[in-house]
């Protein structure tokens, strides 16, 4: 952002600090009934120490309440979505399996929740949307507004519901993370009470505001909480509707919220992805790394002194064009950045590019390379890989790698290549082959760098919004070359020590355990 | 408990920290914070102070803080240069400014250093000759016809306004075309510089080799900010912060660079006199350890993902502060909060 844009954010912050936040309260009796019922059930489940599916059910109710209360989506639509259908299949299980064996008070509370839920399912217009619509109708004509919702799956529904309420309104929907570097607009509309921002680590929406006027739309039955203006002085809170807020006890309410659950997701790797993980782990070389939690449920360990490419983006209407690609030290990586990682396909293009660099020399070099690899493959076929490996004093995996045309040659030429050539009867060509390998390696290295630079150049100007919205975005250069993926950095954890073989690989995050 | 700035309200006005509204108020506030910090830590040289600033965004903040520090340093430097210049005018007829009015009088006393006031026997009530038409010597020897007998005590910030009556002319020298071009360009820049840093300071900025500030943060972003053309308010003039801060390592400022810029990841040891401006990030804990021997300003920006974490680190450091020593900045802006304390 340039000086002027930074100045606009400062000016917004001054307005927010002086005038505070604006709140629009929504009356939603059906949801209030559901909220009371699910809290009562949660109390009883705790009181009777019920475990397993009961806790999952309580969580499902927390999520249901949060989604209906904090989005303008129709409850009838929301509860038909996949994530809710899965949760509510458990309802049936419980009612069939364990409802008969629990205390009558629990059964009665459960039935109250189900009844409240049945009423919610019938609601075709969310009062939150109606209230938000009437609020937005008061915004200046021609002003720019941003609506914030976290989950992209509900964006179309949000847009439709708000447009129905106020067809002429112009607004953009953004994820909170997109607003860290967003230029200033006129209005920002958030759904949910102020305290939620703190627990979602989204206080920056108020501290570094993209608009001078921030509206928070939430249900009257919700706990308002407070939003501290600065950590340096946590007793100073944002004023709401022109009134100072006293510090209430919000801790007691947190157990009824789903927001906290995602805060402590562990950075672990899928077992399936790393079959050698157990058993030999203690004996392995370990290294200190920075764990990066990336979009799309991915993880990445980068060495403490490692370097990554990041894409800097600007803003245009509905787009995030790439302005530049920069190298950053691992220790400078922060959440909210886009980092560039190679995924697949680069190897396919490198030989062609390398051949172009080698020119007329390419053909004889490739023929020589093919000759010894073919003879080694024939020998492996004739005698078996284990025998060949034993004869050459190496592992079977190494022999397989050296037969593969993608692998140029063994690292240690004198120790490994010479015995191979002796075995296959090409010892006389040793010096020619070594020279060819040298040229080939150099050409491959240059080709890789050229393709990389080409890709980085071609990134400039590309719309990278998908990476912000979905958490990742595949980038393929028009001229071919490696597929790179830009990942949105969701979180950066503390330094840890992990086996060296896990470093620099794209890994999946393990499913969240409830 | 020492209160560093209980005396400062009047001094702030006199010391002319302001750019006269040429910069937006948030930038001006940061310049002022840097200025006051640099000034106040000199009053307590035996302790080391931390000033934490919580603000919406990190961009440009370190550079404006550094500008404030340089303004203080340049003001001091200019004052000492001013003493020498004033001594050469002792006993002669001078013009000077006071309360926005240009006055004239005889310069009768100049102290050894810039810690005291000069004395000018103020002249009032008679029509003055046209000094433009007088020669330099004639102007120096001009004898005021009458004085009201009042001594005017002029404080150091106003010394740059004290001039021999009329205009000074330098001896003409030959110059090549490129030199003329450069001088003309420098003159235009120096006008803008003077507008921003205040009168009498740009000479120090252009000539001194002092490096009173070191910024630790994102080097690439800081480099972009340094060279961005910034428009002044109510003016068509533009300036680049690099021309004022004169970063170390840039060839064009090699002879008079003032600000070192380093990475938080590889925090270099700097002279204990240097003020460290640290852009708080995930390495803040290490950065605070490395800079414990320096006075420092820590910038905590809400837009930085590690804001909460770093703010808590600063607060912990605050709770471990020297118990009997708290700095208090009387100055604050609505959306920029400060916390200051002695850490050593």
PDB file of C-alpha atoms in Angstrom, chain B residues 19-195:
ATOM      1  CA  UNK B  19       6.138  20.457   9.944  1.00  0.00           C
ATOM      2  CA  UNK B  20       3.397  23.042   9.962  1.00  0.00           C
ATOM      3  CA  UNK B  21       0.748  20.587   8.868  1.00  0.00           C
ATOM      4  CA  UNK B  22       2.546  19.615   5.667  1.00  0.00           C
ATOM      5  CA  UNK B  23       2.353  15.984   6.680  1.00  0.00           C
ATOM      6  CA  UNK B  24      -0.849  14.168   7.677  1.00  0.00           C
ATOM      7  CA  UNK B  25      -1.465  14.193  11.412  1.00  0.00           C
ATOM      8  CA  UNK B  26      -0.565  10.526  11.913  1.00  0.00           C
ATOM      9  CA  UNK B  27       2.839  11.035  10.275  1.00  0.00           C
ATOM     10  CA  UNK B  28       3.327  14.246  12.191  1.00  0.00           C
ATOM     11  CA  UNK B  29       2.498  12.412  15.421  1.00  0.00           C
ATOM     12  CA  UNK B  30       5.156   9.804  14.725  1.00  0.00           C
ATOM     13  CA  UNK B  31       7.733  12.489  13.907  1.00  0.00           C
ATOM     14  CA  UNK B  32       6.877  14.163  17.171  1.00  0.00           C
ATOM     15  CA  UNK B  33       7.169  10.928  19.153  1.00  0.00           C
ATOM     16  CA  UNK B  34      10.617  10.299  17.665  1.00  0.00           C
ATOM     17  CA  UNK B  35      11.615  13.874  18.418  1.00  0.00           C
ATOM     18  CA  UNK B  36      10.441  13.807  22.034  1.00  0.00           C
ATOM     19  CA  UNK B  37      11.972  10.386  22.646  1.00  0.00           C
ATOM     20  CA  UNK B  38      15.373  11.461  21.316  1.00  0.00           C
ATOM     21  CA  UNK B  39      15.239  14.637  23.353  1.00  0.00           C
ATOM     22  CA  UNK B  40      14.077  13.071  26.601  1.00  0.00           C
ATOM     23  CA  UNK B  41      16.500  10.160  26.671  1.00  0.00           C
ATOM     24  CA  UNK B  42      19.326  12.671  26.638  1.00  0.00           C
ATOM     25  CA  UNK B  43      18.062  13.992  29.950  1.00  0.00           C
ATOM     26  CA  UNK B  44      18.566  10.568  31.553  1.00  0.00           C
ATOM     27  CA  UNK B  45      21.666   9.134  29.925  1.00  0.00           C
ATOM     28  CA  UNK B  46      22.265   6.503  32.600  1.00  0.00           C
ATOM     29  CA  UNK B  47      19.133   4.509  31.880  1.00  0.00           C
ATOM     30  CA  UNK B  48      17.832   2.885  28.720  1.00  0.00           C
ATOM     31  CA  UNK B  49      14.302   3.452  27.625  1.00  0.00           C
ATOM     32  CA  UNK B  50      11.739   1.570  25.557  1.00  0.00           C
ATOM     33  CA  UNK B  51       8.906   3.368  23.851  1.00  0.00           C
ATOM     34  CA  UNK B  52       6.239   1.017  22.482  1.00  0.00           C
ATOM     35  CA  UNK B  53       3.812   2.463  19.978  1.00  0.00           C
ATOM     36  CA  UNK B  54       0.602   0.674  19.050  1.00  0.00           C
ATOM     37  CA  UNK B  55      -0.711   1.891  15.712  1.00  0.00           C
ATOM     38  CA  UNK B  56      -2.923   0.647  12.871  1.00  0.00           C
ATOM     39  CA  UNK B  57      -0.259  -0.116  10.291  1.00  0.00           C
ATOM     40  CA  UNK B  58       3.476  -0.642  10.262  1.00  0.00           C
ATOM     41  CA  UNK B  59       4.190   1.058   6.928  1.00  0.00           C
ATOM     42  CA  UNK B  60       6.176   4.313   7.086  1.00  0.00           C
ATOM     43  CA  UNK B  61       6.042   4.351  10.901  1.00  0.00           C
ATOM     44  CA  UNK B  62       9.716   3.503  11.473  1.00  0.00           C
ATOM     45  CA  UNK B  63      10.811   6.093   8.940  1.00  0.00           C
ATOM     46  CA  UNK B  64       8.797   8.903  10.496  1.00  0.00           C
ATOM     47  CA  UNK B  65      10.032   7.991  13.973  1.00  0.00           C
ATOM     48  CA  UNK B  66      13.570   8.108  12.582  1.00  0.00           C
ATOM     49  CA  UNK B  67      12.809  11.486  11.030  1.00  0.00           C
ATOM     50  CA  UNK B  68      11.759  12.781  14.438  1.00  0.00           C
ATOM     51  CA  UNK B  69      15.023  11.585  15.965  1.00  0.00           C
ATOM     52  CA  UNK B  70      16.987  13.246  13.161  1.00  0.00           C
ATOM     53  CA  UNK B  71      15.079  16.473  13.651  1.00  0.00           C
ATOM     54  CA  UNK B  72      16.164  16.551  17.264  1.00  0.00           C
ATOM     55  CA  UNK B  73      19.761  15.721  16.391  1.00  0.00           C
ATOM     56  CA  UNK B  74      19.829  18.165  13.500  1.00  0.00           C
ATOM     57  CA  UNK B  75      18.366  20.864  15.691  1.00  0.00           C
ATOM     58  CA  UNK B  76      21.126  20.340  18.234  1.00  0.00           C
ATOM     59  CA  UNK B  77      23.784  20.280  15.561  1.00  0.00           C
ATOM     60  CA  UNK B  78      22.383  23.375  13.975  1.00  0.00           C
ATOM     61  CA  UNK B  79      22.401  25.154  17.310  1.00  0.00           C
ATOM     62  CA  UNK B  80      26.131  24.580  17.837  1.00  0.00           C
ATOM     63  CA  UNK B  81      26.840  25.681  14.282  1.00  0.00           C
ATOM     64  CA  UNK B  82      24.636  28.652  15.030  1.00  0.00           C
ATOM     65  CA  UNK B  83      26.730  29.628  18.056  1.00  0.00           C
ATOM     66  CA  UNK B  84      29.866  29.935  15.923  1.00  0.00           C
ATOM     67  CA  UNK B  85      28.033  31.868  13.251  1.00  0.00           C
ATOM     68  CA  UNK B  86      26.468  34.196  15.783  1.00  0.00           C
ATOM     69  CA  UNK B  87      29.819  34.922  17.424  1.00  0.00           C
ATOM     70  CA  UNK B  88      31.049  36.323  14.120  1.00  0.00           C
ATOM     71  CA  UNK B  89      28.151  38.780  14.203  1.00  0.00           C
ATOM     72  CA  UNK B  90      28.670  39.883  17.807  1.00  0.00           C
ATOM     73  CA  UNK B  91      28.176  43.626  18.247  1.00  0.00           C
ATOM     74  CA  UNK B  92      26.591  44.072  14.831  1.00  0.00           C
ATOM     75  CA  UNK B  93      23.139  44.924  13.663  1.00  0.00           C
ATOM     76  CA  UNK B  94      20.939  41.894  13.054  1.00  0.00           C
ATOM     77  CA  UNK B  95      17.420  40.993  12.172  1.00  0.00           C
ATOM     78  CA  UNK B  96      15.657  38.143  13.936  1.00  0.00           C
ATOM     79  CA  UNK B  97      12.234  36.662  14.373  1.00  0.00           C
ATOM     80  CA  UNK B  98      10.158  36.576  17.476  1.00  0.00           C
ATOM     81  CA  UNK B  99       6.485  35.631  17.789  1.00  0.00           C
ATOM     82  CA  UNK B 100       6.195  35.647  14.030  1.00  0.00           C
ATOM     83  CA  UNK B 101       7.468  39.234  13.715  1.00  0.00           C
ATOM     84  CA  UNK B 102      10.784  40.192  12.170  1.00  0.00           C
ATOM     85  CA  UNK B 103      12.634  42.498  14.535  1.00  0.00           C
ATOM     86  CA  UNK B 104      15.994  44.204  14.463  1.00  0.00           C
ATOM     87  CA  UNK B 105      18.575  44.927  17.105  1.00  0.00           C
ATOM     88  CA  UNK B 106      22.241  44.740  18.081  1.00  0.00           C
ATOM     89  CA  UNK B 107      23.609  41.362  18.961  1.00  0.00           C
ATOM     90  CA  UNK B 108      25.303  41.967  22.289  1.00  0.00           C
ATOM     91  CA  UNK B 109      25.845  38.546  23.844  1.00  0.00           C
ATOM     92  CA  UNK B 110      26.430  35.041  22.476  1.00  0.00           C
ATOM     93  CA  UNK B 111      26.997  32.147  24.940  1.00  0.00           C
ATOM     94  CA  UNK B 112      29.643  29.425  24.533  1.00  0.00           C
ATOM     95  CA  UNK B 113      27.061  26.742  23.816  1.00  0.00           C
ATOM     96  CA  UNK B 114      23.453  26.444  22.750  1.00  0.00           C
ATOM     97  CA  UNK B 115      22.279  25.903  26.316  1.00  0.00           C
ATOM     98  CA  UNK B 116      21.624  29.568  27.007  1.00  0.00           C
ATOM     99  CA  UNK B 117      20.020  32.527  25.230  1.00  0.00           C
ATOM    100  CA  UNK B 118      21.611  35.217  23.133  1.00  0.00           C
ATOM    101  CA  UNK B 119      20.932  38.852  24.008  1.00  0.00           C
ATOM    102  CA  UNK B 120      19.857  41.384  21.439  1.00  0.00           C
ATOM    103  CA  UNK B 121      19.386  45.037  22.220  1.00  0.00           C
ATOM    104  CA  UNK B 122      16.087  45.542  20.544  1.00  0.00           C
ATOM    105  CA  UNK B 123      15.484  48.614  18.423  1.00  0.00           C
ATOM    106  CA  UNK B 124      12.079  50.142  18.111  1.00  0.00           C
ATOM    107  CA  UNK B 125      10.471  53.275  16.807  1.00  0.00           C
ATOM    108  CA  UNK B 126      12.624  54.602  13.997  1.00  0.00           C
ATOM    109  CA  UNK B 127      12.434  54.131  10.311  1.00  0.00           C
ATOM    110  CA  UNK B 128      15.159  51.767   9.137  1.00  0.00           C
ATOM    111  CA  UNK B 129      17.399  52.365   6.137  1.00  0.00           C
ATOM    112  CA  UNK B 130      17.029  50.200   3.058  1.00  0.00           C
ATOM    113  CA  UNK B 131      19.523  47.495   3.997  1.00  0.00           C
ATOM    114  CA  UNK B 132      19.349  45.895   0.591  1.00  0.00           C
ATOM    115  CA  UNK B 133      21.254  48.823  -0.799  1.00  0.00           C
ATOM    116  CA  UNK B 134      23.997  48.719   1.829  1.00  0.00           C
ATOM    117  CA  UNK B 135      27.188  46.683   1.454  1.00  0.00           C
ATOM    118  CA  UNK B 136      27.850  43.766   3.813  1.00  0.00           C
ATOM    119  CA  UNK B 137      30.482  45.744   5.735  1.00  0.00           C
ATOM    120  CA  UNK B 138      28.220  48.773   5.852  1.00  0.00           C
ATOM    121  CA  UNK B 139      25.450  46.651   7.226  1.00  0.00           C
ATOM    122  CA  UNK B 140      27.738  45.150   9.879  1.00  0.00           C
ATOM    123  CA  UNK B 141      28.908  48.599  10.911  1.00  0.00           C
ATOM    124  CA  UNK B 142      25.465  50.109  10.849  1.00  0.00           C
ATOM    125  CA  UNK B 143      24.769  51.834  14.100  1.00  0.00           C
ATOM    126  CA  UNK B 144      21.182  51.817  15.249  1.00  0.00           C
ATOM    127  CA  UNK B 145      20.174  55.349  15.958  1.00  0.00           C
ATOM    128  CA  UNK B 146      18.279  54.681  19.121  1.00  0.00           C
ATOM    129  CA  UNK B 147      17.294  51.858  21.361  1.00  0.00           C
ATOM    130  CA  UNK B 148      14.518  51.397  23.794  1.00  0.00           C
ATOM    131  CA  UNK B 149      17.149  49.848  26.052  1.00  0.00           C
ATOM    132  CA  UNK B 150      15.327  46.516  26.145  1.00  0.00           C
ATOM    133  CA  UNK B 151      17.228  43.262  25.976  1.00  0.00           C
ATOM    134  CA  UNK B 152      15.579  40.524  23.994  1.00  0.00           C
ATOM    135  CA  UNK B 153      16.577  37.038  25.094  1.00  0.00           C
ATOM    136  CA  UNK B 154      16.370  34.803  22.070  1.00  0.00           C
ATOM    137  CA  UNK B 155      16.204  31.045  22.600  1.00  0.00           C
ATOM    138  CA  UNK B 156      18.226  28.591  20.445  1.00  0.00           C
ATOM    139  CA  UNK B 157      15.337  27.449  18.240  1.00  0.00           C
ATOM    140  CA  UNK B 158      15.088  30.972  16.897  1.00  0.00           C
ATOM    141  CA  UNK B 159      18.816  31.429  16.316  1.00  0.00           C
ATOM    142  CA  UNK B 160      18.611  30.408  12.660  1.00  0.00           C
ATOM    143  CA  UNK B 161      16.458  33.482  12.111  1.00  0.00           C
ATOM    144  CA  UNK B 162      19.225  35.808  13.310  1.00  0.00           C
ATOM    145  CA  UNK B 163      20.954  37.313  10.272  1.00  0.00           C
ATOM    146  CA  UNK B 164      23.035  40.360   9.487  1.00  0.00           C
ATOM    147  CA  UNK B 165      20.554  42.919   8.355  1.00  0.00           C
ATOM    148  CA  UNK B 166      19.981  42.606   4.643  1.00  0.00           C
ATOM    149  CA  UNK B 167      21.214  39.801   2.509  1.00  0.00           C
ATOM    150  CA  UNK B 168      24.563  38.026   2.485  1.00  0.00           C
ATOM    151  CA  UNK B 169      26.319  37.440  -0.806  1.00  0.00           C
ATOM    152  CA  UNK B 170      28.870  34.745  -1.320  1.00  0.00           C
ATOM    153  CA  UNK B 171      31.908  35.203  -3.472  1.00  0.00           C
ATOM    154  CA  UNK B 172      31.102  34.096  -6.998  1.00  0.00           C
ATOM    155  CA  UNK B 173      32.879  31.044  -8.236  1.00  0.00           C
ATOM    156  CA  UNK B 174      33.012  29.416 -11.621  1.00  0.00           C
ATOM    157  CA  UNK B 175      30.957  26.247 -12.019  1.00  0.00           C
ATOM    158  CA  UNK B 176      30.408  23.629 -14.698  1.00  0.00           C
ATOM    159  CA  UNK B 177      26.935  23.208 -16.209  1.00  0.00           C
ATOM    160  CA  UNK B 178      26.317  19.907 -14.390  1.00  0.00           C
ATOM    161  CA  UNK B 179      27.325  21.441 -11.084  1.00  0.00           C
ATOM    162  CA  UNK B 180      24.944  24.324 -11.668  1.00  0.00           C
ATOM    163  CA  UNK B 181      22.169  21.868 -12.444  1.00  0.00           C
ATOM    164  CA  UNK B 182      22.902  19.856  -9.323  1.00  0.00           C
ATOM    165  CA  UNK B 183      23.075  22.922  -7.140  1.00  0.00           C
ATOM    166  CA  UNK B 184      19.784  24.200  -8.542  1.00  0.00           C
ATOM    167  CA  UNK B 185      18.143  20.848  -7.911  1.00  0.00           C
ATOM    168  CA  UNK B 186      19.587  20.673  -4.397  1.00  0.00           C
ATOM    169  CA  UNK B 187      18.299  24.154  -3.724  1.00  0.00           C
ATOM    170  CA  UNK B 188      14.800  23.119  -4.768  1.00  0.00           C
ATOM    171  CA  UNK B 189      15.009  19.984  -2.625  1.00  0.00           C
ATOM    172  CA  UNK B 190      16.388  21.896   0.294  1.00  0.00           C
ATOM    173  CA  UNK B 191      13.358  24.156   0.240  1.00  0.00           C
ATOM    174  CA  UNK B 192      11.128  21.123   0.718  1.00  0.00           C
ATOM    175  CA  UNK B 193      13.525  19.696   3.274  1.00  0.00           C
ATOM    176  CA  UNK B 194      13.447  22.931   5.213  1.00  0.00           C
ATOM    177  CA  UNK B 195       9.678  22.910   5.145  1.00  0.00           C
TER     178      UNK B 195
END
